Short mmCIF file of N, CA, C and O in Angstrom, two decimals:
data_model
loop_
_atom_site.label_atom_id
_atom_site.label_comp_id
_atom_site.label_asym_id
_atom_site.label_seq_id
_atom_site.Cartn_x
_atom_site.Cartn_y
_atom_site.Cartn_z
N MET A 1168 52.72 -29.33 -34.83
CA MET A 1168 51.50 -29.60 -34.71
C MET A 1168 50.64 -29.33 -36.12
O MET A 1168 50.63 -28.00 -36.22
N LYS A 1169 49.99 -29.97 -36.47
CA LYS A 1169 49.18 -29.78 -37.41
C LYS A 1169 47.96 -28.75 -37.14
O LYS A 1169 47.19 -29.00 -35.98
N ASN A 1170 47.43 -27.91 -38.19
CA ASN A 1170 46.26 -27.10 -37.93
C ASN A 1170 45.08 -27.87 -38.21
O ASN A 1170 44.98 -28.52 -39.14
N GLU A 1171 44.14 -28.18 -37.40
CA GLU A 1171 42.94 -29.05 -37.22
C GLU A 1171 41.81 -28.19 -36.59
O GLU A 1171 41.90 -27.62 -35.80
N ALA A 1172 40.44 -28.77 -37.20
CA ALA A 1172 39.28 -28.36 -36.34
C ALA A 1172 38.89 -29.48 -35.89
O ALA A 1172 39.07 -30.36 -36.24
N SER A 1173 38.21 -29.37 -34.45
CA SER A 1173 38.05 -30.41 -33.77
C SER A 1173 36.98 -30.19 -32.81
O SER A 1173 37.06 -28.90 -31.99
N PHE A 1174 35.99 -30.71 -32.64
CA PHE A 1174 34.75 -30.17 -31.85
C PHE A 1174 34.33 -31.34 -31.10
O PHE A 1174 34.30 -32.56 -31.35
N ALA A 1175 33.93 -30.86 -29.48
CA ALA A 1175 33.29 -31.82 -28.73
C ALA A 1175 31.74 -31.21 -28.42
O ALA A 1175 31.54 -30.10 -28.50
N ILE A 1176 30.92 -32.15 -28.54
CA ILE A 1176 29.52 -31.80 -28.43
C ILE A 1176 28.94 -32.47 -27.08
O ILE A 1176 28.96 -34.02 -26.61
N GLU A 1177 28.13 -31.66 -26.00
CA GLU A 1177 27.64 -32.04 -25.00
C GLU A 1177 26.24 -31.56 -24.98
O GLU A 1177 25.98 -30.53 -25.52
N VAL A 1178 25.48 -32.65 -24.47
CA VAL A 1178 23.75 -32.36 -24.47
C VAL A 1178 23.33 -32.63 -23.12
O VAL A 1178 23.52 -33.57 -22.61
N GLU A 1179 22.21 -31.70 -22.75
CA GLU A 1179 21.90 -32.04 -21.51
C GLU A 1179 20.16 -32.02 -21.88
O GLU A 1179 19.66 -30.78 -21.97
N PRO A 1180 19.10 -32.91 -21.84
CA PRO A 1180 18.15 -32.81 -22.16
C PRO A 1180 17.15 -32.87 -20.84
O PRO A 1180 17.50 -33.19 -19.97
N ARG A 1181 16.13 -32.15 -21.04
CA ARG A 1181 15.04 -32.26 -19.98
C ARG A 1181 13.55 -32.26 -20.30
O ARG A 1181 13.56 -31.52 -21.32
N TYR A 1182 12.75 -32.96 -19.45
CA TYR A 1182 11.26 -32.91 -19.87
C TYR A 1182 10.89 -31.63 -19.51
O TYR A 1182 11.04 -30.85 -18.30
N LEU A 1183 9.57 -31.19 -20.12
CA LEU A 1183 9.21 -29.97 -19.90
C LEU A 1183 7.64 -30.19 -19.72
O LEU A 1183 6.53 -30.13 -20.60
N PRO A 1184 7.05 -30.58 -18.40
CA PRO A 1184 5.83 -30.87 -18.02
C PRO A 1184 4.86 -29.75 -18.35
O PRO A 1184 3.58 -30.23 -18.70
N GLU A 1185 5.11 -28.68 -18.08
CA GLU A 1185 4.47 -27.38 -18.36
C GLU A 1185 4.13 -27.47 -19.66
O GLU A 1185 2.90 -26.83 -19.95
N GLU A 1186 4.76 -27.69 -20.57
CA GLU A 1186 4.66 -27.58 -22.18
C GLU A 1186 3.88 -28.82 -22.57
O GLU A 1186 3.31 -28.86 -23.72
N SER A 1187 3.79 -29.69 -22.03
CA SER A 1187 3.28 -31.26 -22.49
C SER A 1187 1.90 -31.45 -21.97
O SER A 1187 1.55 -30.70 -21.19
N ASP A 1188 1.31 -32.33 -22.95
CA ASP A 1188 -0.05 -32.80 -22.49
C ASP A 1188 -0.24 -33.90 -23.06
O ASP A 1188 -0.56 -34.38 -24.04
N PRO A 1189 0.13 -34.95 -22.00
CA PRO A 1189 -0.09 -36.52 -22.39
C PRO A 1189 -1.39 -36.76 -23.04
O PRO A 1189 -1.24 -37.85 -23.77
N ALA A 1190 -2.29 -36.29 -22.67
CA ALA A 1190 -3.62 -36.59 -22.91
C ALA A 1190 -3.91 -36.43 -24.79
O ALA A 1190 -4.59 -37.01 -25.19
N ALA A 1191 -3.02 -35.60 -25.08
CA ALA A 1191 -3.25 -35.05 -26.55
C ALA A 1191 -1.84 -35.93 -27.62
O ALA A 1191 -1.46 -35.45 -28.18
N ARG A 1192 -1.19 -36.76 -26.51
CA ARG A 1192 0.13 -37.22 -27.01
C ARG A 1192 1.06 -36.22 -27.39
O ARG A 1192 1.77 -36.41 -28.54
N ARG A 1193 1.51 -35.53 -26.50
CA ARG A 1193 2.41 -34.41 -26.92
C ARG A 1193 3.23 -34.35 -25.47
O ARG A 1193 2.79 -33.91 -24.39
N TRP A 1194 4.59 -34.69 -25.93
CA TRP A 1194 5.68 -34.64 -24.87
C TRP A 1194 6.66 -33.41 -25.27
O TRP A 1194 7.13 -33.89 -26.31
N VAL A 1195 7.04 -32.63 -24.57
CA VAL A 1195 7.99 -31.84 -24.98
C VAL A 1195 9.11 -31.79 -24.19
O VAL A 1195 9.45 -31.98 -22.90
N PHE A 1196 10.22 -31.94 -24.74
CA PHE A 1196 11.57 -32.07 -24.14
C PHE A 1196 12.70 -30.46 -24.82
O PHE A 1196 12.82 -30.63 -26.03
N ALA A 1197 13.25 -30.05 -23.84
CA ALA A 1197 14.43 -29.07 -24.00
C ALA A 1197 15.47 -29.72 -24.02
O ALA A 1197 16.01 -30.75 -23.37
N TYR A 1198 16.61 -29.14 -24.73
CA TYR A 1198 17.81 -29.75 -24.80
C TYR A 1198 19.07 -28.32 -24.95
O TYR A 1198 18.52 -27.77 -25.74
N ALA A 1199 19.81 -28.67 -24.06
CA ALA A 1199 20.94 -27.27 -24.01
C ALA A 1199 22.10 -28.05 -24.73
O ALA A 1199 22.32 -29.29 -24.42
N ILE A 1200 22.79 -27.51 -25.54
CA ILE A 1200 24.02 -27.96 -26.44
C ILE A 1200 24.99 -27.03 -26.20
O ILE A 1200 25.20 -25.92 -25.96
N ARG A 1201 26.55 -27.64 -25.77
CA ARG A 1201 27.47 -26.87 -25.82
C ARG A 1201 28.73 -27.56 -26.72
O ARG A 1201 28.66 -28.65 -26.98
N ILE A 1202 28.90 -26.87 -27.63
CA ILE A 1202 29.41 -26.93 -28.63
C ILE A 1202 30.97 -26.31 -28.36
O ILE A 1202 31.19 -25.34 -28.20
N THR A 1203 32.15 -27.23 -28.21
CA THR A 1203 33.50 -26.69 -27.81
C THR A 1203 34.49 -26.91 -29.00
O THR A 1203 34.41 -28.03 -29.40
N ASN A 1204 35.20 -26.03 -29.30
CA ASN A 1204 36.35 -26.06 -30.45
C ASN A 1204 37.46 -26.51 -29.47
O ASN A 1204 38.22 -25.77 -28.94
N ASN A 1205 37.78 -27.82 -29.69
CA ASN A 1205 39.24 -28.42 -29.09
C ASN A 1205 40.19 -28.31 -30.03
O ASN A 1205 41.38 -28.43 -29.93
N GLY A 1206 40.24 -27.76 -31.29
CA GLY A 1206 41.12 -27.88 -32.20
C GLY A 1206 42.11 -26.60 -32.44
O GLY A 1206 41.79 -25.73 -31.40
N THR A 1207 42.73 -26.11 -33.46
CA THR A 1207 43.74 -25.22 -33.70
C THR A 1207 43.14 -24.30 -34.62
O THR A 1207 43.60 -23.02 -34.62
N LEU A 1208 42.11 -24.58 -35.23
CA LEU A 1208 41.49 -23.42 -36.05
C LEU A 1208 40.13 -23.43 -36.02
O LEU A 1208 39.30 -24.09 -35.39
N ALA A 1209 39.59 -22.11 -36.09
CA ALA A 1209 38.17 -21.78 -36.18
C ALA A 1209 37.48 -22.13 -37.28
O ALA A 1209 37.95 -22.62 -38.34
N ALA A 1210 36.03 -22.29 -36.80
CA ALA A 1210 35.30 -22.67 -37.77
C ALA A 1210 33.77 -22.11 -37.64
O ALA A 1210 33.65 -21.88 -36.49
N THR A 1211 33.27 -22.03 -38.71
CA THR A 1211 31.71 -21.70 -38.70
C THR A 1211 30.61 -22.86 -38.78
O THR A 1211 30.86 -23.57 -39.85
N LEU A 1212 29.66 -23.06 -37.79
CA LEU A 1212 28.60 -24.06 -37.96
C LEU A 1212 27.93 -23.42 -39.06
O LEU A 1212 27.09 -22.47 -38.98
N ARG A 1213 27.89 -24.20 -40.01
CA ARG A 1213 26.82 -23.78 -41.24
C ARG A 1213 25.57 -24.80 -41.50
O ARG A 1213 24.39 -24.09 -41.72
N ASN A 1214 25.52 -25.74 -40.80
CA ASN A 1214 24.06 -26.61 -41.09
C ASN A 1214 24.44 -27.56 -39.89
O ASN A 1214 25.21 -28.35 -39.25
N ARG A 1215 22.79 -28.20 -39.79
CA ARG A 1215 22.59 -29.10 -38.67
C ARG A 1215 21.50 -30.09 -39.46
O ARG A 1215 20.91 -29.87 -40.22
N HIS A 1216 21.67 -31.40 -39.05
CA HIS A 1216 20.73 -32.36 -39.21
C HIS A 1216 20.83 -33.37 -38.00
O HIS A 1216 21.48 -33.71 -37.09
N TRP A 1217 19.09 -33.06 -37.71
CA TRP A 1217 18.56 -34.15 -36.67
C TRP A 1217 17.97 -35.44 -37.00
O TRP A 1217 17.27 -35.28 -38.02
N VAL A 1218 18.23 -36.39 -36.41
CA VAL A 1218 17.44 -37.64 -36.56
C VAL A 1218 16.55 -37.70 -35.07
O VAL A 1218 17.08 -37.97 -34.12
N ILE A 1219 15.29 -37.66 -35.04
CA ILE A 1219 14.35 -37.40 -34.00
C ILE A 1219 13.66 -39.00 -33.93
O ILE A 1219 12.73 -38.92 -35.01
N THR A 1220 13.60 -39.67 -32.87
CA THR A 1220 12.84 -40.95 -32.99
C THR A 1220 12.22 -41.18 -31.71
O THR A 1220 12.60 -40.93 -30.80
N ASN A 1221 10.89 -41.43 -31.88
CA ASN A 1221 10.04 -41.84 -31.03
C ASN A 1221 9.86 -43.26 -30.34
O ASN A 1221 10.57 -44.09 -31.07
N ALA A 1222 9.25 -43.60 -29.45
CA ALA A 1222 9.27 -45.16 -28.98
C ALA A 1222 8.34 -45.90 -29.70
O ALA A 1222 8.54 -47.00 -29.71
N ASP A 1223 7.52 -45.38 -30.96
CA ASP A 1223 6.94 -46.11 -31.51
C ASP A 1223 8.05 -46.40 -33.18
O ASP A 1223 7.40 -47.08 -34.00
N GLY A 1224 8.94 -46.03 -33.00
CA GLY A 1224 10.05 -46.16 -33.98
C GLY A 1224 9.88 -44.94 -35.15
O GLY A 1224 10.56 -45.26 -36.10
N GLN A 1225 8.98 -44.10 -34.88
CA GLN A 1225 8.71 -43.10 -36.17
C GLN A 1225 9.67 -42.03 -36.25
O GLN A 1225 10.30 -41.60 -34.75
N ARG A 1226 10.52 -41.97 -37.23
CA ARG A 1226 11.88 -41.10 -37.57
C ARG A 1226 11.37 -39.51 -38.18
O ARG A 1226 10.37 -39.91 -39.01
N GLN A 1227 11.93 -38.72 -37.33
CA GLN A 1227 11.68 -37.41 -38.26
C GLN A 1227 13.06 -36.87 -38.26
O GLN A 1227 13.87 -36.91 -37.55
N GLU A 1228 13.42 -36.36 -39.50
CA GLU A 1228 14.43 -35.90 -40.18
C GLU A 1228 14.46 -34.31 -40.01
O GLU A 1228 13.60 -33.90 -40.62
N VAL A 1229 15.28 -33.69 -39.45
CA VAL A 1229 15.40 -32.10 -39.47
C VAL A 1229 16.57 -31.50 -40.20
O VAL A 1229 17.71 -31.71 -39.76
N ARG A 1230 16.68 -30.93 -41.14
CA ARG A 1230 17.84 -30.14 -41.56
C ARG A 1230 17.66 -28.62 -41.86
O ARG A 1230 16.59 -28.27 -42.03
N GLY A 1231 18.65 -28.02 -41.61
CA GLY A 1231 18.52 -26.65 -41.42
C GLY A 1231 19.72 -25.87 -41.55
O GLY A 1231 20.80 -26.28 -41.21
N ARG A 1232 19.67 -24.49 -41.84
CA ARG A 1232 21.06 -23.73 -41.83
C ARG A 1232 21.19 -23.61 -40.31
O ARG A 1232 20.29 -23.10 -39.58
N GLY A 1233 22.32 -23.54 -39.83
CA GLY A 1233 22.98 -23.07 -38.41
C GLY A 1233 22.05 -23.69 -37.28
O GLY A 1233 21.60 -24.75 -37.76
N VAL A 1234 22.10 -22.99 -36.33
CA VAL A 1234 21.42 -23.44 -35.02
C VAL A 1234 20.52 -21.90 -34.43
O VAL A 1234 21.19 -21.11 -34.43
N VAL A 1235 19.21 -22.02 -34.25
CA VAL A 1235 18.58 -21.15 -33.37
C VAL A 1235 18.84 -19.71 -34.13
O VAL A 1235 19.08 -18.83 -33.69
N GLY A 1236 18.94 -19.78 -35.42
CA GLY A 1236 18.90 -18.67 -36.27
C GLY A 1236 20.34 -18.15 -36.46
O GLY A 1236 20.52 -16.79 -36.97
N GLU A 1237 21.26 -18.91 -36.09
CA GLU A 1237 22.55 -18.33 -36.05
C GLU A 1237 23.60 -19.27 -36.81
O GLU A 1237 23.37 -20.24 -36.62
N GLU A 1238 24.65 -18.78 -37.41
CA GLU A 1238 25.79 -19.84 -37.78
C GLU A 1238 27.05 -19.36 -36.97
O GLU A 1238 27.79 -18.20 -37.43
N PRO A 1239 27.09 -19.72 -35.80
CA PRO A 1239 28.24 -19.43 -34.95
C PRO A 1239 29.65 -19.68 -35.49
O PRO A 1239 29.80 -20.63 -36.22
N HIS A 1240 30.34 -18.83 -35.30
CA HIS A 1240 32.09 -19.02 -35.43
C HIS A 1240 32.62 -19.28 -34.40
O HIS A 1240 32.57 -18.30 -33.36
N ILE A 1241 33.17 -20.28 -34.38
CA ILE A 1241 33.66 -20.64 -33.17
C ILE A 1241 35.33 -20.80 -33.00
O ILE A 1241 35.86 -21.48 -33.85
N GLN A 1242 36.02 -19.83 -32.37
CA GLN A 1242 37.38 -19.96 -32.24
C GLN A 1242 37.97 -21.24 -31.50
O GLN A 1242 37.24 -21.93 -30.36
N PRO A 1243 39.19 -21.32 -31.49
CA PRO A 1243 39.85 -22.52 -30.77
C PRO A 1243 39.61 -22.43 -29.23
O PRO A 1243 39.97 -21.06 -28.84
N GLY A 1244 39.28 -23.36 -28.34
CA GLY A 1244 39.42 -22.98 -27.00
C GLY A 1244 38.03 -22.51 -26.49
O GLY A 1244 38.02 -21.94 -25.45
N VAL A 1245 37.08 -21.97 -27.64
CA VAL A 1245 35.73 -21.52 -27.14
C VAL A 1245 34.75 -22.52 -27.31
O VAL A 1245 34.72 -23.46 -28.13
N SER A 1246 33.66 -22.20 -26.42
CA SER A 1246 32.36 -23.15 -26.23
C SER A 1246 31.12 -22.10 -26.77
O SER A 1246 31.27 -20.79 -26.64
N PHE A 1247 30.35 -22.64 -27.65
CA PHE A 1247 28.97 -21.95 -28.14
C PHE A 1247 28.08 -22.70 -27.56
O PHE A 1247 27.76 -24.07 -27.62
N ARG A 1248 26.81 -21.98 -26.81
CA ARG A 1248 26.04 -22.82 -26.04
C ARG A 1248 24.49 -22.26 -26.61
O ARG A 1248 24.45 -21.17 -26.98
N TYR A 1249 23.49 -23.28 -26.80
CA TYR A 1249 22.23 -22.89 -27.35
C TYR A 1249 21.23 -24.09 -26.64
O TYR A 1249 21.69 -25.05 -26.29
N SER A 1250 20.31 -23.40 -26.57
CA SER A 1250 19.02 -24.27 -25.95
C SER A 1250 18.00 -24.41 -27.25
O SER A 1250 17.57 -23.41 -28.08
N SER A 1251 17.34 -25.45 -27.43
CA SER A 1251 16.08 -25.72 -28.24
C SER A 1251 15.33 -26.86 -27.87
O SER A 1251 15.31 -27.29 -26.41
N ALA A 1252 14.22 -27.30 -28.66
CA ALA A 1252 13.12 -28.09 -28.13
C ALA A 1252 12.77 -29.10 -29.18
O ALA A 1252 12.91 -28.81 -30.25
N ALA A 1253 12.31 -30.58 -28.45
CA ALA A 1253 11.68 -31.30 -29.38
C ALA A 1253 10.16 -31.85 -28.89
O ALA A 1253 10.10 -31.84 -27.86
N VAL A 1254 9.34 -32.05 -29.76
CA VAL A 1254 8.04 -32.47 -29.53
C VAL A 1254 7.77 -33.94 -30.05
O VAL A 1254 7.87 -34.05 -31.04
N LEU A 1255 7.57 -34.77 -28.94
CA LEU A 1255 7.36 -36.41 -29.30
C LEU A 1255 5.99 -36.54 -28.93
O LEU A 1255 5.26 -35.90 -28.29
N GLU A 1256 5.44 -37.80 -29.74
CA GLU A 1256 4.38 -38.26 -29.64
C GLU A 1256 4.09 -39.55 -28.56
O GLU A 1256 3.12 -39.93 -28.30
N THR A 1257 5.29 -39.67 -28.12
CA THR A 1257 5.36 -40.54 -27.00
C THR A 1257 6.35 -40.22 -25.78
O THR A 1257 7.17 -39.13 -25.99
N PRO A 1258 6.13 -40.63 -24.61
CA PRO A 1258 7.10 -40.19 -23.45
C PRO A 1258 8.52 -40.32 -23.29
O PRO A 1258 9.33 -40.18 -22.65
N VAL A 1259 8.71 -41.47 -24.54
CA VAL A 1259 10.30 -41.55 -24.66
C VAL A 1259 10.91 -41.62 -25.93
O VAL A 1259 9.77 -41.67 -26.93
N GLY A 1260 11.92 -41.00 -26.27
CA GLY A 1260 12.44 -41.08 -27.62
C GLY A 1260 13.96 -40.77 -27.60
O GLY A 1260 14.67 -40.87 -26.36
N SER A 1261 14.70 -40.67 -28.60
CA SER A 1261 15.97 -39.96 -28.67
C SER A 1261 15.95 -39.09 -29.95
O SER A 1261 15.40 -39.13 -30.97
N MET A 1262 17.26 -38.47 -29.92
CA MET A 1262 17.84 -37.69 -30.86
C MET A 1262 19.23 -37.86 -31.20
O MET A 1262 19.93 -38.48 -30.18
N HIS A 1263 19.62 -37.69 -32.48
CA HIS A 1263 21.31 -37.91 -32.57
C HIS A 1263 21.19 -36.98 -34.11
O HIS A 1263 20.21 -36.69 -34.72
N GLY A 1264 22.45 -36.63 -34.53
CA GLY A 1264 22.57 -36.26 -35.85
C GLY A 1264 24.07 -35.75 -35.92
O GLY A 1264 25.01 -36.29 -35.54
N ASP A 1265 24.33 -34.36 -36.82
CA ASP A 1265 25.36 -33.82 -37.09
C ASP A 1265 25.63 -32.43 -37.57
O ASP A 1265 24.14 -32.31 -37.83
N TYR A 1266 26.68 -32.07 -37.21
CA TYR A 1266 26.70 -30.44 -37.60
C TYR A 1266 27.53 -30.51 -38.44
O TYR A 1266 28.69 -31.28 -38.73
N GLU A 1267 27.50 -29.55 -39.60
CA GLU A 1267 28.68 -29.41 -40.61
C GLU A 1267 29.26 -27.93 -40.55
O GLU A 1267 28.62 -26.96 -40.49
N PHE A 1268 30.34 -27.83 -40.32
CA PHE A 1268 31.31 -26.68 -40.07
C PHE A 1268 32.43 -26.51 -41.20
O PHE A 1268 32.42 -27.64 -41.93
N GLN A 1269 32.01 -25.18 -41.55
CA GLN A 1269 32.99 -24.73 -42.51
C GLN A 1269 34.54 -24.00 -41.97
O GLN A 1269 34.29 -23.22 -40.94
N VAL A 1270 35.71 -24.86 -42.32
CA VAL A 1270 36.92 -24.65 -41.12
C VAL A 1270 37.51 -23.36 -41.96
O VAL A 1270 37.44 -23.07 -43.37
N ASP A 1271 37.89 -22.43 -40.99
CA ASP A 1271 38.34 -21.09 -41.60
C ASP A 1271 40.09 -21.27 -42.56
O ASP A 1271 40.63 -22.46 -41.96
N GLY A 1272 40.19 -20.70 -43.47
CA GLY A 1272 41.44 -20.67 -44.06
C GLY A 1272 41.17 -21.74 -45.34
O GLY A 1272 41.02 -21.39 -46.56
N SER A 1273 40.87 -23.10 -45.02
CA SER A 1273 40.90 -24.11 -46.11
C SER A 1273 39.39 -23.86 -46.76
O SER A 1273 39.10 -24.47 -47.89
N GLY A 1274 38.32 -23.55 -46.11
CA GLY A 1274 37.13 -23.45 -46.28
C GLY A 1274 36.47 -25.31 -46.43
O GLY A 1274 35.50 -25.38 -46.76
N GLU A 1275 37.22 -26.16 -45.88
CA GLU A 1275 37.02 -27.60 -45.94
C GLU A 1275 35.79 -27.53 -45.02
O GLU A 1275 35.46 -26.95 -43.92
N LEU A 1276 34.90 -28.86 -45.45
CA LEU A 1276 33.62 -29.00 -44.91
C LEU A 1276 33.75 -29.94 -43.62
O LEU A 1276 34.46 -31.23 -44.18
N LEU A 1277 33.29 -29.86 -42.58
CA LEU A 1277 33.66 -30.95 -41.40
C LEU A 1277 32.31 -31.40 -41.06
O LEU A 1277 31.75 -30.58 -40.34
N ILE A 1278 32.40 -32.58 -41.00
CA ILE A 1278 30.96 -33.33 -40.52
C ILE A 1278 31.11 -33.74 -38.95
O ILE A 1278 32.06 -34.61 -38.83
N VAL A 1279 30.46 -33.35 -37.99
CA VAL A 1279 30.96 -33.69 -36.50
C VAL A 1279 29.50 -34.22 -36.02
O VAL A 1279 28.24 -33.67 -35.92
N PRO A 1280 29.44 -35.40 -35.77
CA PRO A 1280 28.33 -35.94 -35.31
C PRO A 1280 28.02 -35.64 -34.07
O PRO A 1280 28.87 -35.38 -33.02
N ILE A 1281 26.55 -35.84 -33.89
CA ILE A 1281 26.10 -35.46 -32.41
C ILE A 1281 25.51 -36.70 -31.86
O ILE A 1281 24.77 -37.41 -32.54
N PRO A 1282 26.17 -37.17 -30.62
CA PRO A 1282 25.77 -38.47 -30.09
C PRO A 1282 24.47 -38.76 -29.83
O PRO A 1282 23.63 -37.77 -29.52
N VAL A 1283 24.02 -39.83 -29.73
CA VAL A 1283 22.63 -40.27 -29.63
C VAL A 1283 22.37 -39.78 -27.81
O VAL A 1283 23.44 -40.07 -27.21
N PHE A 1284 21.20 -39.33 -27.87
CA PHE A 1284 20.67 -38.99 -26.24
C PHE A 1284 19.36 -39.01 -26.13
O PHE A 1284 18.28 -39.18 -27.13
N SER A 1285 19.15 -39.58 -25.01
CA SER A 1285 17.68 -39.91 -24.87
C SER A 1285 16.74 -38.85 -24.25
O SER A 1285 17.09 -38.06 -23.61
N LEU A 1286 15.53 -38.88 -24.60
CA LEU A 1286 14.25 -37.88 -24.19
C LEU A 1286 13.44 -39.03 -23.31
O LEU A 1286 12.89 -39.79 -24.11
N SER A 1287 13.26 -38.73 -22.23
CA SER A 1287 12.20 -39.27 -21.38
C SER A 1287 11.72 -38.86 -20.15
O SER A 1287 12.18 -37.93 -19.61
N VAL A 1288 10.27 -38.89 -19.95
CA VAL A 1288 9.89 -38.57 -18.94
C VAL A 1288 10.84 -39.00 -17.40
O VAL A 1288 10.56 -40.51 -17.48
N PRO A 1289 11.08 -38.15 -16.69
CA PRO A 1289 11.51 -38.95 -15.09
C PRO A 1289 10.44 -39.67 -14.64
O PRO A 1289 9.32 -39.56 -14.48
N ASN A 1290 11.09 -40.56 -14.08
CA ASN A 1290 10.37 -41.78 -12.94
C ASN A 1290 9.42 -42.44 -14.12
O ASN A 1290 8.27 -43.08 -13.43
N LEU A 1291 9.24 -42.69 -15.43
CA LEU A 1291 8.33 -43.35 -16.18
C LEU A 1291 8.39 -44.70 -15.92
O LEU A 1291 7.35 -45.38 -15.77
N VAL A 1292 9.84 -45.51 -15.51
CA VAL A 1292 10.00 -46.60 -15.28
C VAL A 1292 10.03 -46.75 -13.91
O VAL A 1292 11.08 -46.25 -13.43
N HIS A 1293 9.44 -47.96 -13.31
CA HIS A 1293 9.66 -47.95 -11.88
C HIS A 1293 10.39 -49.41 -11.58
O HIS A 1293 10.24 -50.22 -11.93
#
């Protein structure tokens, strides 16, 4: 078996009505992320890249070091969890992006896609 890094990304978004103000065109969504290392090598999450799109088609790109102020080092068979939030000017939108990991030993940079997920106010469409 070859040594490799392999990650699975799971996302659970939710609407935060208590933080939102629709009259001011402000809808806030939290999202919980679980990153699981399914590979045989540990790696460190160095960078993140998000593309946030609202219902009007406006895109915002966010790039930065690590996640929530950390650069987690994730061992094989281990998951790292964190929560964050996004603010949209519409009650519906989506997010996707990627994480950049540096693999232990080789120093190889691995880009792991974050699948697209929806942000929407519950029961918006009847």
